[in-house]
Amino acid sequence: MSQTHRHTITNTKNLVLSGEGCLIGESVHKPLLDVLNGNRQSVPPVWMMRQAGRYLPEYMAIRKTVGSMLDMCFAPKLAAEVTLQPIRRFGFDGAILFSDILVVPHALGRLVRFETGEGPRLDPLDDPAAMMKLPSAADDSVLAPIYETIRLVKAELPPGVAFLGFCGGPWTVATYMVAGRGTTDQAPARLFAYRHPEAFAHLIDILAAASSDYLIRQIRAGVDAVQIFDTWAGILAPDEFERWCIAPTRRIVADVRRAVPGAKIIGFPRGAGSKLKHYVEGLDIDAVGLDWMVDLDFARDEIQRRRPVQGNLDPLALRAGGAALDRGVDAVLASLGGGPLVFNLGHGILPDTPIAHVEQMLKRVRG
Ligand code: CP3
């Protein structure tokens, strides 16, 4: 089905439709939400992690006018504008709120800053006593501008486009809080968790509670679904994976579902590999995000059999373009296109990716 055709259908409000890809009820038809409901689409809906970002000249033009990345997250008009930019340019089926997972530690009173070209910097939290003194809840007035961004985007978004909110997985956010920065193996947080399990559990509890509040408020402000980015889940040993990734995520999912029955939730435990099976078995999520390292036969047979999937083109295949990109797209569609699939990358788009490669990817996916 062509994009134009799809949008013709989606513009028909309050129509009761049936059959593949159609939603029964009053809501506007959004292919991405259909997949989250378990319904395969003949053309998979597509969006990209980090689609609002530095590979876009229109993003850079706005980024230049703002002091820091965090300032932009808390400037609703600008954040709404950059959220909408990739939708206007590419007609993606999903828009992701422009923000960052580190707004939560910021709202917990931690100092967060983004150094250009170096990634985030926080005041390291590597003292168990200091950890026990963290405030028990985030300051919601700090996060209020983000809910305003959601309302602004909602008013502008084409009807067939799903709007995604997000938070970081407590484990991933904790890794940045403990080390004060990203590291290649998250050794500081893993070591801290082994040495001071009670203090670390306290941090994870606070992050899980703050994250569910944050997601509930995002949904109430107007997002259609939320994604939990657990970027550093894969680095955990199996028991630690259960304790620091699955258990707190389970708590977030339960809290969100209690407050918003029917909420749509995507989990993304990057690098989880064979632990993905435990992740989908242990969590009441609607879909699971797959990174590019996952074996496609395993993904189809063990994961997609249980849950709709999202992913998983290698961002470097997108960066490379040409035949490697076509092969990568074809492999994802051949393995996962027979079931409920949201086409995406296996991690965020790289800043130096040519726009022509994104267009090539979309053409290939949408035929
Ligand atoms: O388009 C989107 O996907 C929405 C926006 C978004 C950002 N960060 C904007 C951003 C999302 C969903 C995130 C999530 C995020 N942030 C994660 C989880 C997903 C992932 O990519 O692993 C993590 C680990 C972070 C923390 C973070 N923020 C890092 C490690 C960095 C530095 C790396 C980099 O890409 O520069 C950031 C900065 C950041 N977050 C930028 C953007 C657009 C770049 C900063 C800039 O524009 O100046």
XYZ file of C-alpha atoms and ligand atoms in Angstrom:
415
model
C 0.000 0.000 0.000
C 1.424 3.402 -0.860
C 1.953 6.067 1.747
C -0.631 8.307 0.019
C -3.194 5.537 0.068
C -2.543 4.868 3.733
C -2.991 8.488 4.663
C -6.244 8.625 2.715
C -7.553 5.859 4.952
C -6.209 7.415 8.110
C -7.904 10.711 7.404
C -11.279 9.014 7.585
C -12.145 9.599 11.221
C -14.583 7.569 13.282
C -14.949 4.961 10.611
C -15.303 1.350 11.615
C -12.976 -0.707 9.467
C -12.041 -4.319 9.564
C -9.436 -6.605 8.068
C -5.661 -6.497 8.074
C -4.200 -3.215 9.164
C -7.476 -1.658 10.166
C -8.606 -0.738 13.620
C -12.101 -1.330 14.854
C -13.317 1.626 16.850
C -13.249 5.350 16.907
C -9.558 6.046 16.824
C -7.711 7.139 13.727
C -5.911 4.296 12.024
C -2.183 4.260 12.804
C -0.255 1.366 11.235
C 2.434 1.455 13.933
C -0.166 0.969 16.675
C -1.744 -1.845 14.662
C 1.583 -3.679 14.812
C 1.820 -3.081 18.571
C -1.632 -4.686 18.749
C -0.145 -7.763 17.068
C -1.375 -7.148 13.522
C 1.139 -7.562 10.720
C 1.024 -4.838 8.083
C 1.653 -5.640 4.413
C 4.059 -2.676 4.386
C 5.714 -2.442 7.813
C 5.457 0.965 9.471
C 8.851 2.598 9.805
C 10.651 5.143 11.975
C 14.264 5.509 13.163
C 15.739 5.804 16.622
C 17.406 9.247 16.940
C 15.538 10.382 13.823
C 15.402 13.920 15.232
C 19.091 14.652 15.146
C 22.344 15.839 13.732
C 22.186 14.123 10.304
C 19.465 16.670 9.400
C 20.578 20.169 8.304
C 17.275 21.591 9.579
C 18.058 20.115 13.040
C 21.560 21.624 13.021
C 20.105 25.032 12.057
C 17.966 25.023 15.229
C 20.615 23.323 17.393
C 23.024 26.218 16.613
C 20.602 28.735 18.126
C 20.443 26.939 21.505
C 23.127 26.771 24.172
C 22.943 23.136 25.130
C 21.163 19.934 24.288
C 19.350 20.084 27.646
C 18.141 23.646 26.960
C 16.607 22.331 23.763
C 14.833 19.492 25.614
C 13.186 22.094 27.862
C 12.237 24.547 25.078
C 8.813 23.207 23.968
C 8.556 25.117 20.671
C 12.021 24.050 19.521
C 11.697 20.485 20.790
C 8.319 20.172 19.038
C 9.777 21.562 15.826
C 12.689 19.088 15.727
C 10.334 16.215 16.622
C 8.280 17.073 13.530
C 11.202 17.687 11.128
C 11.829 14.030 10.187
C 8.074 13.459 9.772
C 7.813 16.317 7.285
C 10.915 15.275 5.373
C 10.429 11.493 5.242
C 6.798 10.749 6.162
C 7.771 8.262 8.895
C 4.953 6.298 10.549
C 6.182 7.228 14.015
C 7.399 10.458 15.616
C 9.580 10.239 18.717
C 9.520 13.018 21.265
C 12.719 15.044 21.201
C 14.229 14.774 24.671
C 16.844 12.632 26.387
C 16.841 9.805 28.913
C 19.011 11.933 31.225
C 16.250 14.474 31.948
C 15.163 12.096 34.734
C 18.415 12.325 36.761
C 18.323 16.061 36.067
C 14.817 16.200 37.616
C 16.205 14.189 40.568
C 18.557 17.088 41.223
C 21.713 15.677 39.629
C 23.853 17.967 37.523
C 23.647 16.873 33.856
C 25.423 18.534 30.965
C 26.196 17.639 27.368
C 29.670 18.439 26.130
C 29.724 18.804 22.346
C 31.334 15.777 20.743
C 31.899 14.072 24.088
C 28.465 12.959 25.199
C 26.815 13.492 28.563
C 28.577 14.403 31.801
C 27.028 14.069 35.277
C 28.417 14.459 38.763
C 29.414 10.849 39.527
C 27.269 9.185 42.187
C 29.711 6.610 43.490
C 29.199 6.911 47.228
C 26.583 4.587 48.830
C 25.746 7.133 51.553
C 25.046 9.852 48.972
C 22.929 7.405 47.021
C 20.734 6.731 50.061
C 20.098 10.490 50.308
C 18.640 10.921 46.816
C 15.182 12.523 46.731
C 12.492 9.860 46.453
C 10.735 11.534 43.517
C 11.654 13.680 40.522
C 10.722 17.356 40.576
C 7.865 17.320 38.101
C 8.017 21.073 37.520
C 11.402 20.465 35.877
C 9.793 18.019 33.451
C 6.664 20.142 32.777
C 8.057 21.730 29.557
C 8.350 18.229 28.080
C 4.609 17.639 28.531
C 4.051 20.993 26.819
C 6.222 19.782 23.889
C 3.979 16.711 23.642
C 0.846 18.875 23.439
C 2.422 21.041 20.715
C 3.507 18.041 18.632
C 0.143 16.339 19.071
C -1.615 19.352 17.563
C 0.559 19.251 14.434
C 1.082 15.550 13.801
C -0.539 14.002 10.678
C -3.327 11.651 11.832
C -1.760 8.367 10.701
C 1.511 8.980 12.511
C 1.971 7.376 15.935
C 3.591 9.545 18.600
C 6.138 7.845 20.861
C 7.328 8.986 24.249
C 10.194 7.329 26.099
C 12.364 6.966 29.135
C 15.629 5.184 29.793
C 15.681 1.816 31.508
C 16.630 2.322 35.180
C 19.794 0.267 34.676
C 20.976 2.359 31.720
C 20.212 5.668 33.451
C 21.989 4.394 36.578
C 25.135 3.567 34.560
C 25.458 7.236 33.547
C 24.651 8.438 37.072
C 27.255 6.242 38.753
C 30.110 6.794 36.262
C 29.138 10.394 35.465
C 29.563 9.574 31.777
C 29.207 6.812 29.229
C 31.891 4.126 29.323
C 32.492 1.223 26.952
C 31.649 -1.547 29.425
C 29.773 0.268 32.232
C 32.280 -1.231 34.677
C 31.738 1.528 37.289
C 28.015 0.747 37.692
C 28.487 -3.029 37.507
C 31.224 -2.880 40.128
C 29.166 -0.589 42.348
C 26.166 -2.949 42.109
C 28.333 -5.919 43.204
C 29.932 -3.995 46.061
C 26.898 -2.075 47.341
C 23.785 -3.987 46.230
C 21.498 -2.288 48.758
C 22.438 1.254 47.819
C 22.277 0.344 44.143
C 18.835 -1.266 44.588
C 17.715 1.973 46.227
C 18.875 3.968 43.186
C 17.135 1.538 40.807
C 13.904 1.771 42.858
C 13.944 5.551 42.708
C 14.603 5.505 38.968
C 11.837 2.948 38.332
C 9.299 5.038 40.279
C 10.387 8.305 38.633
C 10.331 6.667 35.187
C 6.810 5.285 35.549
C 5.516 8.677 36.751
C 7.262 10.298 33.811
C 5.802 7.839 31.270
C 2.301 8.108 32.738
C 2.464 11.882 32.407
C 3.739 11.614 28.838
C 0.808 9.357 27.940
C -1.660 11.725 29.632
C -0.152 14.623 27.656
C -0.784 12.774 24.399
C 1.792 10.196 23.273
C 0.318 7.008 21.768
C 2.995 4.613 23.006
C 6.193 4.668 25.030
C 9.567 3.012 24.585
C 11.918 2.031 27.398
C 15.507 2.420 26.122
C 17.743 0.011 28.033
C 20.802 0.685 25.916
C 23.232 -1.036 28.309
C 21.082 -4.064 29.204
C 23.264 -6.473 27.229
C 26.383 -5.917 29.273
C 24.814 -7.498 32.377
C 25.516 -11.089 33.410
C 22.318 -13.212 33.407
C 21.418 -12.900 37.128
C 22.194 -9.189 37.072
C 20.108 -8.839 33.903
C 17.134 -10.296 35.778
C 17.720 -8.091 38.800
C 18.673 -4.724 37.276
C 16.955 -4.825 33.889
C 13.894 -7.107 33.920
C 12.672 -6.567 37.505
C 12.622 -2.740 37.481
C 11.183 -2.715 33.945
C 8.440 -5.044 35.181
C 7.643 -2.540 37.897
C 7.467 0.338 35.388
C 5.190 -1.661 33.085
C 2.890 -2.585 35.993
C 2.721 1.021 37.287
C 1.984 2.413 33.821
C -0.684 -0.229 33.126
C -2.326 0.402 36.502
C -2.564 4.142 35.763
C -3.338 3.806 32.046
C -5.004 0.510 31.152
C -4.237 -0.363 27.533
C -1.038 1.704 27.419
C 1.264 0.619 24.584
C 4.805 -0.171 25.712
C 7.901 -1.120 23.692
C 10.961 -2.494 25.495
C 14.435 -2.131 23.966
C 17.101 -4.110 25.852
C 20.007 -3.446 23.516
C 22.587 -6.207 23.293
C 20.489 -8.710 25.274
C 21.129 -11.519 22.752
C 19.780 -14.846 23.995
C 18.556 -13.090 27.177
C 15.877 -11.498 24.952
C 13.818 -14.623 25.489
C 13.704 -14.044 29.254
C 12.963 -10.385 28.633
C 9.813 -11.058 26.562
C 8.721 -13.955 28.755
C 9.173 -11.911 31.924
C 7.539 -8.671 30.827
C 4.030 -7.674 29.849
C 5.221 -5.418 27.023
C 3.518 -4.946 23.647
C 6.626 -5.149 21.474
C 10.354 -5.594 21.768
C 13.058 -3.600 19.999
C 15.844 -5.692 18.442
C 19.373 -4.395 18.009
C 21.356 -5.155 14.840
C 23.424 -7.915 16.495
C 20.473 -10.263 17.017
C 20.431 -13.396 14.873
C 17.421 -13.028 12.548
C 16.305 -16.676 12.687
C 16.403 -16.554 16.494
C 14.485 -13.247 16.409
C 11.753 -14.729 14.225
C 11.438 -18.123 15.922
C 11.970 -17.220 19.570
C 10.975 -13.568 19.874
C 8.516 -12.571 17.158
C 6.554 -15.759 17.852
C 5.879 -14.281 21.305
C 5.690 -10.557 20.611
C 5.680 -7.979 17.784
C 9.213 -6.829 17.052
C 10.854 -3.563 16.051
C 14.172 -3.195 14.285
C 16.837 -3.978 13.381
C 18.881 -2.627 10.461
C 22.525 -1.973 11.394
C 22.976 1.837 11.579
C 26.332 1.294 9.868
C 24.651 -0.434 6.896
C 22.517 2.708 6.637
C 25.667 4.811 6.892
C 27.360 2.729 4.154
C 24.424 2.863 1.725
C 24.525 1.127 -1.672
C 24.270 -2.640 -1.931
C 25.064 -3.208 1.755
C 22.036 -1.124 2.725
C 19.739 -2.918 0.274
C 20.963 -6.295 1.532
C 20.432 -5.252 5.145
C 16.860 -4.063 4.510
C 16.035 -7.189 2.508
C 17.369 -9.475 5.242
C 15.189 -7.836 7.914
C 12.089 -7.973 5.682
C 12.760 -11.586 4.623
C 13.134 -12.812 8.212
C 10.679 -10.627 10.112
C 8.321 -9.219 7.450
C 6.039 -12.254 7.697
C 4.920 -11.277 11.200
C 4.161 -8.103 13.144
C 7.138 -5.799 12.454
C 7.914 -2.130 12.953
C 10.867 -1.442 10.688
C 13.592 0.502 12.499
C 17.319 0.601 13.007
C 19.046 -1.617 15.542
C 20.239 1.545 17.359
C 20.228 5.305 16.711
C 21.084 6.800 13.315
C 24.687 8.051 13.146
C 25.135 11.819 12.714
C 27.190 11.464 9.519
C 24.546 9.400 7.678
C 23.627 10.873 4.259
C 19.969 11.776 3.851
C 19.954 9.966 0.487
C 20.591 6.702 2.366
C 17.516 7.236 4.539
C 15.494 7.814 1.355
C 16.945 4.655 -0.183
C 15.993 2.674 2.936
C 12.422 4.000 2.902
C 11.986 3.226 -0.799
C 13.211 -0.306 -0.236
C 10.943 -0.908 2.780
C 7.856 0.609 1.196
C 8.468 -0.944 -2.197
O 15.125 11.156 17.791
C 15.086 10.536 18.866
O 15.316 9.318 18.958
C 14.644 11.281 20.105
C 15.649 11.864 20.904
C 16.598 11.079 21.775
C 17.832 11.629 22.167
N 18.422 10.796 23.072
C 18.353 12.924 21.691
C 19.794 13.187 21.760
C 16.477 9.836 22.409
C 15.387 8.781 22.303
C 17.632 9.678 23.237
C 17.851 8.512 24.108
C 19.145 8.340 24.748
N 19.974 9.303 25.263
C 19.734 7.083 25.040
C 19.109 5.747 24.734
C 19.188 5.378 23.322
C 20.563 5.310 22.728
O 20.794 6.059 21.776
O 21.384 4.514 23.214
C 20.947 7.321 25.675
C 21.938 6.264 26.139
C 21.086 8.726 25.837
C 22.180 9.460 26.499
C 22.882 10.313 25.547
N 22.391 11.506 25.041
C 24.165 10.106 24.987
C 25.056 8.919 25.281
C 24.421 11.196 24.147
C 25.704 11.471 23.425
C 25.864 10.655 22.210
C 25.480 11.438 20.998
O 24.773 10.890 20.153
O 25.920 12.588 20.912
C 23.286 12.038 24.142
C 23.106 13.295 23.390
C 21.902 13.371 22.490
N 20.654 12.908 22.786
C 21.864 13.994 21.214
C 20.539 13.873 20.755
C 19.972 14.411 19.466
C 23.035 14.687 20.532
C 23.327 15.996 21.168
C 23.201 17.215 20.298
O 22.378 17.316 19.382
O 23.965 18.130 20.588
